[in-house]
mmCIF file with all atom_site columns, C-alpha atoms in Angstrom:
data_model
loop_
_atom_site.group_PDB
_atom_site.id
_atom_site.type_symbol
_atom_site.label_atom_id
_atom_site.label_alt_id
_atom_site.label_comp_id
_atom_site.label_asym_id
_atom_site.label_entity_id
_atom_site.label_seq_id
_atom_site.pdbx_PDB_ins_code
_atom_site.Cartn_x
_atom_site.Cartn_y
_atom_site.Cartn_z
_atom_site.occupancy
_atom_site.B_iso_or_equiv
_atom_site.pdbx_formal_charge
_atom_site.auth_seq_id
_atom_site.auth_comp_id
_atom_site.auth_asym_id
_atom_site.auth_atom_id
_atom_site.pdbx_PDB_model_num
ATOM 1   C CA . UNK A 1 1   ? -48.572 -41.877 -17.457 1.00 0.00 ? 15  UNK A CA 1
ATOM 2   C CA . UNK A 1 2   ? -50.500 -43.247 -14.182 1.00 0.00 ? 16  UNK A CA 1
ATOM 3   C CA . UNK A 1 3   ? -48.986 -46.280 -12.375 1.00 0.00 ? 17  UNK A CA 1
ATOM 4   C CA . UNK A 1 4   ? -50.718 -48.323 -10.553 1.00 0.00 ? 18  UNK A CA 1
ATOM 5   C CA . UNK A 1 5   ? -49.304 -48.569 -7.019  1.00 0.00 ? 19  UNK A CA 1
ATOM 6   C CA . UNK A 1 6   ? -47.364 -51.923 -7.598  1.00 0.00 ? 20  UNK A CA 1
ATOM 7   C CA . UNK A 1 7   ? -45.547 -50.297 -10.321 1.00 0.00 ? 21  UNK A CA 1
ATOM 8   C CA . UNK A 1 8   ? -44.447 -47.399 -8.113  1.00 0.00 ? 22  UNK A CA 1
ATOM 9   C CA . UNK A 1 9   ? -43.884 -49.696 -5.409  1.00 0.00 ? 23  UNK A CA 1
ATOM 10  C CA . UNK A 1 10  ? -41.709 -51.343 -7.645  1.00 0.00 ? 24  UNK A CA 1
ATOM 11  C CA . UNK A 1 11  ? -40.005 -48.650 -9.103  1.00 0.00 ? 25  UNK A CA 1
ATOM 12  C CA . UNK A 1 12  ? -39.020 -47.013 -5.591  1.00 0.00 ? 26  UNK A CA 1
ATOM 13  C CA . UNK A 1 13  ? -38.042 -50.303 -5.018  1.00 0.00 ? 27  UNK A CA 1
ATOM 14  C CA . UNK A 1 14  ? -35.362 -50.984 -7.774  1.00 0.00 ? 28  UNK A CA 1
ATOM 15  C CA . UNK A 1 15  ? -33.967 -47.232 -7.156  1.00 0.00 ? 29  UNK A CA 1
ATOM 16  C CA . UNK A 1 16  ? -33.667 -47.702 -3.604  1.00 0.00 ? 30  UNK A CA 1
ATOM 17  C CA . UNK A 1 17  ? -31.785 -51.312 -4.504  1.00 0.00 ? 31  UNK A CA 1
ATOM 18  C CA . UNK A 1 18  ? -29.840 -49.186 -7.029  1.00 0.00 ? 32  UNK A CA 1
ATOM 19  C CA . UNK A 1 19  ? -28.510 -46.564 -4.530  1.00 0.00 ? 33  UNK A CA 1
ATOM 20  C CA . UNK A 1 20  ? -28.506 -49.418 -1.707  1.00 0.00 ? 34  UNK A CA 1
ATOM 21  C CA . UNK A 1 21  ? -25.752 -50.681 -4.244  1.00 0.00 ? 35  UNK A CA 1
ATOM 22  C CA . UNK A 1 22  ? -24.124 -47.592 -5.047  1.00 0.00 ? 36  UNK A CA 1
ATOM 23  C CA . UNK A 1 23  ? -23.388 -47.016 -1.537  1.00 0.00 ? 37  UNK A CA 1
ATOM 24  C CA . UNK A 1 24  ? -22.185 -50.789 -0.980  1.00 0.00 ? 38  UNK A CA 1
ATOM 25  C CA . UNK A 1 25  ? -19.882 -50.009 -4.256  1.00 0.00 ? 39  UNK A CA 1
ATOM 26  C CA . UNK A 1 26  ? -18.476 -46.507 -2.328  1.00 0.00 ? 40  UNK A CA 1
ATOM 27  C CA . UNK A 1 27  ? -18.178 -48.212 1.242   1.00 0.00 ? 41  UNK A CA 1
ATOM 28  C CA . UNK A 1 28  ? -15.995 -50.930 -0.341  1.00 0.00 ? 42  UNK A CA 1
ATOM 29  C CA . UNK A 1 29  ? -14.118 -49.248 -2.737  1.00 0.00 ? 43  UNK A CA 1
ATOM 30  C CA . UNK A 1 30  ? -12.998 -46.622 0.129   1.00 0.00 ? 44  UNK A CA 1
ATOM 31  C CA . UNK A 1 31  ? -12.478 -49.544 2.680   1.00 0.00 ? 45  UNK A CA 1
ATOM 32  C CA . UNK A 1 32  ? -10.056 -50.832 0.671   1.00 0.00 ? 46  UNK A CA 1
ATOM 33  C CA . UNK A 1 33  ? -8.417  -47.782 -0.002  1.00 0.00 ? 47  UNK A CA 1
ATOM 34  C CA . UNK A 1 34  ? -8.605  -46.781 3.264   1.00 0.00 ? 48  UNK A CA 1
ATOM 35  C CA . UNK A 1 35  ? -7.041  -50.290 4.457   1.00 0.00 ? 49  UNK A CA 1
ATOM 36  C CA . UNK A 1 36  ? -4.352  -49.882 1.608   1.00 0.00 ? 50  UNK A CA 1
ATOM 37  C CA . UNK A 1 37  ? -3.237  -46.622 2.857   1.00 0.00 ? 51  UNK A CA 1
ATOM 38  C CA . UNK A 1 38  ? -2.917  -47.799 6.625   1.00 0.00 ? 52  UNK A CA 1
ATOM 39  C CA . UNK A 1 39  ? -0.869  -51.005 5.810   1.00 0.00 ? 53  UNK A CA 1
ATOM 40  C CA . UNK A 1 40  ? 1.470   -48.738 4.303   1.00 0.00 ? 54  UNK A CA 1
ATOM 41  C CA . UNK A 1 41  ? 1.301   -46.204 7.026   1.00 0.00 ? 55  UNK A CA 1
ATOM 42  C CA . UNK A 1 42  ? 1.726   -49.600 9.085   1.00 0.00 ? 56  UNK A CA 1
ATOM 43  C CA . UNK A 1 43  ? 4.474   -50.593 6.780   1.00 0.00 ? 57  UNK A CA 1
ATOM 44  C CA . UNK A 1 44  ? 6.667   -47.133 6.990   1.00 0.00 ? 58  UNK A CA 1
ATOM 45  C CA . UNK A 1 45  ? 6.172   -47.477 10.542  1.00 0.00 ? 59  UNK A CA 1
ATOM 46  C CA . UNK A 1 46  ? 7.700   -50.867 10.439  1.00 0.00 ? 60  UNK A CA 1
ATOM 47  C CA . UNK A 1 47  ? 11.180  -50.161 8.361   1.00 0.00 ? 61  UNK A CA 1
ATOM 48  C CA . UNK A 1 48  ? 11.050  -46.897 10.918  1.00 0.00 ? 62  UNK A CA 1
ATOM 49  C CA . UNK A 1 49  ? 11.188  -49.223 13.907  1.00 0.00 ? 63  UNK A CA 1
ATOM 50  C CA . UNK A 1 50  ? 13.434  -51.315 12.174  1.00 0.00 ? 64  UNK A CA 1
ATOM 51  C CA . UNK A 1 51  ? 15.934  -48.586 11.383  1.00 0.00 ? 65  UNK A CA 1
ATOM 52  C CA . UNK A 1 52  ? 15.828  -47.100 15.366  1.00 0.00 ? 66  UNK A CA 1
ATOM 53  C CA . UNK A 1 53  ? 16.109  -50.099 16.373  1.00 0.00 ? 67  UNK A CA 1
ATOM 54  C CA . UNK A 1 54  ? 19.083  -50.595 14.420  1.00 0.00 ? 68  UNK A CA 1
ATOM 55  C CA . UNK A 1 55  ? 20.781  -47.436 15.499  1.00 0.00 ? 69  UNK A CA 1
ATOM 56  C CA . UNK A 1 56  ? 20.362  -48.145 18.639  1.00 0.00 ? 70  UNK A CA 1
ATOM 57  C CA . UNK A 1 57  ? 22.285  -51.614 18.753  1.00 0.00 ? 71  UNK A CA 1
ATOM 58  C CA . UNK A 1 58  ? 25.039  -49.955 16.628  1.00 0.00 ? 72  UNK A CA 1
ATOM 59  C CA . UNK A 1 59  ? 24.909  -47.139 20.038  1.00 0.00 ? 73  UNK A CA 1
ATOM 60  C CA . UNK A 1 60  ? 24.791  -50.098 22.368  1.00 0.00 ? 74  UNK A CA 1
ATOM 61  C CA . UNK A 1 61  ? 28.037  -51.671 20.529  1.00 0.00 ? 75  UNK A CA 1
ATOM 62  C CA . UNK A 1 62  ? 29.996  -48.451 20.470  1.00 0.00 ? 76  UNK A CA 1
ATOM 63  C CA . UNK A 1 63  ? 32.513  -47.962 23.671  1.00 0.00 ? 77  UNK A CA 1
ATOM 64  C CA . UNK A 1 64  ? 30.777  -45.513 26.022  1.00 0.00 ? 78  UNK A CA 1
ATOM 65  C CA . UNK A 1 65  ? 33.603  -43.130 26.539  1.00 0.00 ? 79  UNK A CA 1
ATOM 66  C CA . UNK A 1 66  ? 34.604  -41.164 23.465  1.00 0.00 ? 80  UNK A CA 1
ATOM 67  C CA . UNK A 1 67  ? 37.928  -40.651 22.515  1.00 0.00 ? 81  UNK A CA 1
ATOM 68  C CA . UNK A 1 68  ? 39.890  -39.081 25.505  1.00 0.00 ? 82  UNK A CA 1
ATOM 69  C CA . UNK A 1 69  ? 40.826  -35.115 25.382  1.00 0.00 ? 83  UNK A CA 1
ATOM 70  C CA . UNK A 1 70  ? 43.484  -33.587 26.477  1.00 0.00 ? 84  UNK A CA 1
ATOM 71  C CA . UNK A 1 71  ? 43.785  -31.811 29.837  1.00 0.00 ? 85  UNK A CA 1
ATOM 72  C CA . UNK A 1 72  ? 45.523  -28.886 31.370  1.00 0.00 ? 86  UNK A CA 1
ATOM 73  C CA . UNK A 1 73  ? 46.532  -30.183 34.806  1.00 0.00 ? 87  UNK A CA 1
ATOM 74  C CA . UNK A 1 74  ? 48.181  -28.575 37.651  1.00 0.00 ? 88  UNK A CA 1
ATOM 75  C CA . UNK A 1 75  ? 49.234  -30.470 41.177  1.00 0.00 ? 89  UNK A CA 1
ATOM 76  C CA . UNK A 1 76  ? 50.166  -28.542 44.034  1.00 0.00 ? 90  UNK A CA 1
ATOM 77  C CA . UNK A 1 77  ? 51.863  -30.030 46.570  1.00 0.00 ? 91  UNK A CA 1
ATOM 78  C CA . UNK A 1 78  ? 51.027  -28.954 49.997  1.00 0.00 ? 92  UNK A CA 1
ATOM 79  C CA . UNK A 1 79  ? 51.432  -32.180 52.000  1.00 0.00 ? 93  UNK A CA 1
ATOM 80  C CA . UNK A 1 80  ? 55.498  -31.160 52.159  1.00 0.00 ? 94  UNK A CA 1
ATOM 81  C CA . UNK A 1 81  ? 56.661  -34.426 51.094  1.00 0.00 ? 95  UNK A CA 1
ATOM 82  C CA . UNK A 1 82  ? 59.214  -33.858 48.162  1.00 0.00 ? 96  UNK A CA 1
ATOM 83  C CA . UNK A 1 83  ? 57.989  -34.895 44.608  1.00 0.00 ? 97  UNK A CA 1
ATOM 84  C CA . UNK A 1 84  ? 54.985  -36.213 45.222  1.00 0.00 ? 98  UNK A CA 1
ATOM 85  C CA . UNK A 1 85  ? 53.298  -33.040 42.618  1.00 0.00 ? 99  UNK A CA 1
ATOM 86  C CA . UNK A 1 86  ? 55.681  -34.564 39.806  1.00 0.00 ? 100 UNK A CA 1
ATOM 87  C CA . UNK A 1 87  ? 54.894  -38.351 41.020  1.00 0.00 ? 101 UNK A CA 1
ATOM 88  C CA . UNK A 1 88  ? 50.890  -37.747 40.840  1.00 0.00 ? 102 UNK A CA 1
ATOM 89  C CA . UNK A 1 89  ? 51.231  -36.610 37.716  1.00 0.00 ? 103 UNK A CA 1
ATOM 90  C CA . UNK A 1 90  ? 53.531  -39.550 36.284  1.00 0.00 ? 104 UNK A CA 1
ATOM 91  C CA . UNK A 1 91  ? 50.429  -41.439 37.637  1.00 0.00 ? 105 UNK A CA 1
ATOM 92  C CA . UNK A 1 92  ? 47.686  -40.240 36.095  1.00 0.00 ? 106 UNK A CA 1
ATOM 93  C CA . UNK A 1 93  ? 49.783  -40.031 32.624  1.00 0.00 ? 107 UNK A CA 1
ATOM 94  C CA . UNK A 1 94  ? 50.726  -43.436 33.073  1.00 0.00 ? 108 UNK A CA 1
ATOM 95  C CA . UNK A 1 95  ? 46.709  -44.285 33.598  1.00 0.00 ? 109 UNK A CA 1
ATOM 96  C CA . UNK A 1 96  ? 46.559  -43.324 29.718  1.00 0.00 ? 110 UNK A CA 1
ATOM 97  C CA . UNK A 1 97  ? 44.899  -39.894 29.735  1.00 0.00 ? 111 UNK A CA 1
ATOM 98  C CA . UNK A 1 98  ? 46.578  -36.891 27.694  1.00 0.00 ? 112 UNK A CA 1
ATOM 99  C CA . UNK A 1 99  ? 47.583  -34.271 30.179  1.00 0.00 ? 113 UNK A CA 1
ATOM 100 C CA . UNK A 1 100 ? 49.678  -30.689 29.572  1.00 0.00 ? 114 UNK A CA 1
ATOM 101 C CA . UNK A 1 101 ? 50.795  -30.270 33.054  1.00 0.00 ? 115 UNK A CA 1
ATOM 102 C CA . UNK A 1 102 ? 53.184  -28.136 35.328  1.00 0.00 ? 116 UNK A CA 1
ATOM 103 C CA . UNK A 1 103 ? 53.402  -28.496 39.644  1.00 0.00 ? 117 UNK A CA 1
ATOM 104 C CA . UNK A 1 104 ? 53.798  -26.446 42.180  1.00 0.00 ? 118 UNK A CA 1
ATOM 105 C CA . UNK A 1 105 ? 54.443  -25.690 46.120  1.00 0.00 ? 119 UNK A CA 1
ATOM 106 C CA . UNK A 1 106 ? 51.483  -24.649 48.432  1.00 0.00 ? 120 UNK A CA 1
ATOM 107 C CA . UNK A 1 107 ? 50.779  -23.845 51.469  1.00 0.00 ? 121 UNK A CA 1
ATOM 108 C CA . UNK A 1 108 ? 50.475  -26.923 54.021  1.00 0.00 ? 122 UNK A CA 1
ATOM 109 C CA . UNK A 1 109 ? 47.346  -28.212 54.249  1.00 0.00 ? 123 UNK A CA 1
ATOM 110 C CA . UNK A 1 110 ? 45.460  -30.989 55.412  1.00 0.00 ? 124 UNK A CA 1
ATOM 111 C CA . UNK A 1 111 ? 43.684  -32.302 53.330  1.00 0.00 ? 125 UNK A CA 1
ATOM 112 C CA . UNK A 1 112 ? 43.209  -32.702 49.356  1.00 0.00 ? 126 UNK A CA 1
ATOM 113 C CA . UNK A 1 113 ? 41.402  -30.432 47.011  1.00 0.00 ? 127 UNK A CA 1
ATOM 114 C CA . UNK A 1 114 ? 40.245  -31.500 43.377  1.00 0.00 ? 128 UNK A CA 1
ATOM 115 C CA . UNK A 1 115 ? 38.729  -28.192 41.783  1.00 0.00 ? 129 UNK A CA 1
ATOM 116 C CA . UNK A 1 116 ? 37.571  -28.657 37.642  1.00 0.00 ? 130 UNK A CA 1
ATOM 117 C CA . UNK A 1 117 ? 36.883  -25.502 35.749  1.00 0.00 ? 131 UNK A CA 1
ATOM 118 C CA . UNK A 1 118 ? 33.555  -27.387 34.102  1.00 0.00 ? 132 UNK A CA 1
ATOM 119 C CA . UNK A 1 119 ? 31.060  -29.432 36.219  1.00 0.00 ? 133 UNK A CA 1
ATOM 120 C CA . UNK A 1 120 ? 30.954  -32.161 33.087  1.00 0.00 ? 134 UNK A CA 1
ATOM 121 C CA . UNK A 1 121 ? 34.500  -32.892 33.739  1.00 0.00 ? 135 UNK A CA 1
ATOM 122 C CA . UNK A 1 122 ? 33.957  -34.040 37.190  1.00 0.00 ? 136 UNK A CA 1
ATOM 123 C CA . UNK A 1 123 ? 31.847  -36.988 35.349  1.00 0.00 ? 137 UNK A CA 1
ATOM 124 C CA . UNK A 1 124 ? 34.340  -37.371 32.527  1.00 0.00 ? 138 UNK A CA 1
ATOM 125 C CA . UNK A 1 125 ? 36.775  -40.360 33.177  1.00 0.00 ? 139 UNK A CA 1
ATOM 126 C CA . UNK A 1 126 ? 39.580  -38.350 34.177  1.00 0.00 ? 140 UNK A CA 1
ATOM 127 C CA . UNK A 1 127 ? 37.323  -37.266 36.926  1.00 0.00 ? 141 UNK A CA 1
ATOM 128 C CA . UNK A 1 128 ? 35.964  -40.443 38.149  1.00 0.00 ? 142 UNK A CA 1
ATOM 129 C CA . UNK A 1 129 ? 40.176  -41.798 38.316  1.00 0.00 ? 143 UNK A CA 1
ATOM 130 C CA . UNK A 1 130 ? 41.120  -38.938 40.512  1.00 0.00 ? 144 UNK A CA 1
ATOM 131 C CA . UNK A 1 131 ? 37.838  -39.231 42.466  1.00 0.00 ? 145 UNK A CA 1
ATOM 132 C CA . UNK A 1 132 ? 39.337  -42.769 43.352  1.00 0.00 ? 146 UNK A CA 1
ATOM 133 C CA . UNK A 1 133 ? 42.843  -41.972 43.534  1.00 0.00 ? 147 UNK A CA 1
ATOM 134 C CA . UNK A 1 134 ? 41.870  -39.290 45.962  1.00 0.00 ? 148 UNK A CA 1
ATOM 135 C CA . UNK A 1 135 ? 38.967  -40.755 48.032  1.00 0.00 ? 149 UNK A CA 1
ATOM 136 C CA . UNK A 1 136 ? 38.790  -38.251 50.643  1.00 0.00 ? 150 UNK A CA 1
ATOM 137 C CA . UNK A 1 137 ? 39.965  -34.999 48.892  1.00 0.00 ? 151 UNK A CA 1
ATOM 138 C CA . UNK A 1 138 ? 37.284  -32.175 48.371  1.00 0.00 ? 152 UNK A CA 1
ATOM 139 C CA . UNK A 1 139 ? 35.761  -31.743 44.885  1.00 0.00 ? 153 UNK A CA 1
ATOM 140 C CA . UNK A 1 140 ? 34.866  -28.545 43.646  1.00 0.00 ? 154 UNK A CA 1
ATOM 141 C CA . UNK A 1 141 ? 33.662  -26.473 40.818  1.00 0.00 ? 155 UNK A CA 1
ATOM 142 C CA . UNK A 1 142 ? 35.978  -23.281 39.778  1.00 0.00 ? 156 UNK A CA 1
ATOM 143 C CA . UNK A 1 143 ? 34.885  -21.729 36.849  1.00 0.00 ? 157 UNK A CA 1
ATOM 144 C CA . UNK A 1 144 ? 37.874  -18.892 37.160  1.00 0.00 ? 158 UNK A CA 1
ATOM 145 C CA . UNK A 1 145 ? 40.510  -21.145 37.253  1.00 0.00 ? 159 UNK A CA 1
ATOM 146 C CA . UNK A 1 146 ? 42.650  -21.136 33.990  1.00 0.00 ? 160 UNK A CA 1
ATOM 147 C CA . UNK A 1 147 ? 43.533  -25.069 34.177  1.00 0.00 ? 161 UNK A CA 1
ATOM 148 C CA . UNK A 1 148 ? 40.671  -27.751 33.507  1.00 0.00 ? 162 UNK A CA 1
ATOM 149 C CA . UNK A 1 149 ? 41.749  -29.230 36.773  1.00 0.00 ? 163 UNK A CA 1
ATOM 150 C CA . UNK A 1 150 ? 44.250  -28.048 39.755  1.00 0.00 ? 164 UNK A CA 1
ATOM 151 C CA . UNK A 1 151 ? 44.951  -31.100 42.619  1.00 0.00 ? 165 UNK A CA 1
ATOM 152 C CA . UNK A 1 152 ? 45.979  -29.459 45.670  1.00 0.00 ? 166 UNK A CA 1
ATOM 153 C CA . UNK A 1 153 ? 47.779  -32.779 47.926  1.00 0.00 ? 167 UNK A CA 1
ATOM 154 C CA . UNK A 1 154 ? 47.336  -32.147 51.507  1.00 0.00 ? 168 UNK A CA 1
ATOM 155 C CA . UNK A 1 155 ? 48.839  -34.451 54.282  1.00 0.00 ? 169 UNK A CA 1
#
């Protein structure tokens, strides 16, 4: 069957308005789906946030020291006045940490020595007290030594 050119016109018109919908239905059906599926995304991302952010007050209420271990302490005295081994470590028990101790005589010396078997004990509270107790005493690091820490009291 001929057309006359209108008629083709007109055909090529209504499927091009046909697909020209088709399209319009796909864009907008996959639009929404594809705006559904990033408000939930969006969403997840939320209660996420929500729940670090959560965790992280509860970290921010917590104490910042955990609970204190126990030490092996030794304190030599080498200062040559008597007692003051024994006395130091009255002190730091009565400060509240948890010490298995024993003292001893050294050589005289002039000045104080802290040495801790671990470098993260020098940062531990126990460190920072007998960084302050002992202000000008030498800290050091002695991985061979058997105690945690050894205070050598100097004049």
């Amino acid at each position: 069957m001929q057309y006359p050119l209108s008629e083709k016109k007109k055909d090529i018109f209504l499927f091009l308005t046909r697909l020209l919908l088709f399209v319009l239905i796909l864009f907008v059906v996959f639009g929404l789906r594809f705006l559904y599926v990033n408000k939930s995304r969006y969403d997840l991302q939320t209660v996420e946030l929500e729940k670090v952010s959560e965790v992280k007050q509860k970290d921010e209420a917590m104490p910042a020291e955990a609970p204190k271990r126990k030490f092996i302490v030794k304190v030599i005295n080498s200062s040559g006045r008597t007692g003051l081994a024994a006395k130091t470590i009255e002190e730091i028990k009565s400060a509240g940490f948890e010490i298995d101790s024993s003292t001893g005589n050294g050589v005289a010396r002039s000045g104080s020595k802290i040495s801790f078997k671990q470098p993260e004990i020098v940062s531990l509270a126990i460190g920072d007290y007998l960084k302050k107790k002992l202000p000008t005493a030498t800290v050091e690091i002695s991985l061979t030594q058997q105690e945690d820490i050894v205070i050598d009291l100097g004049k």
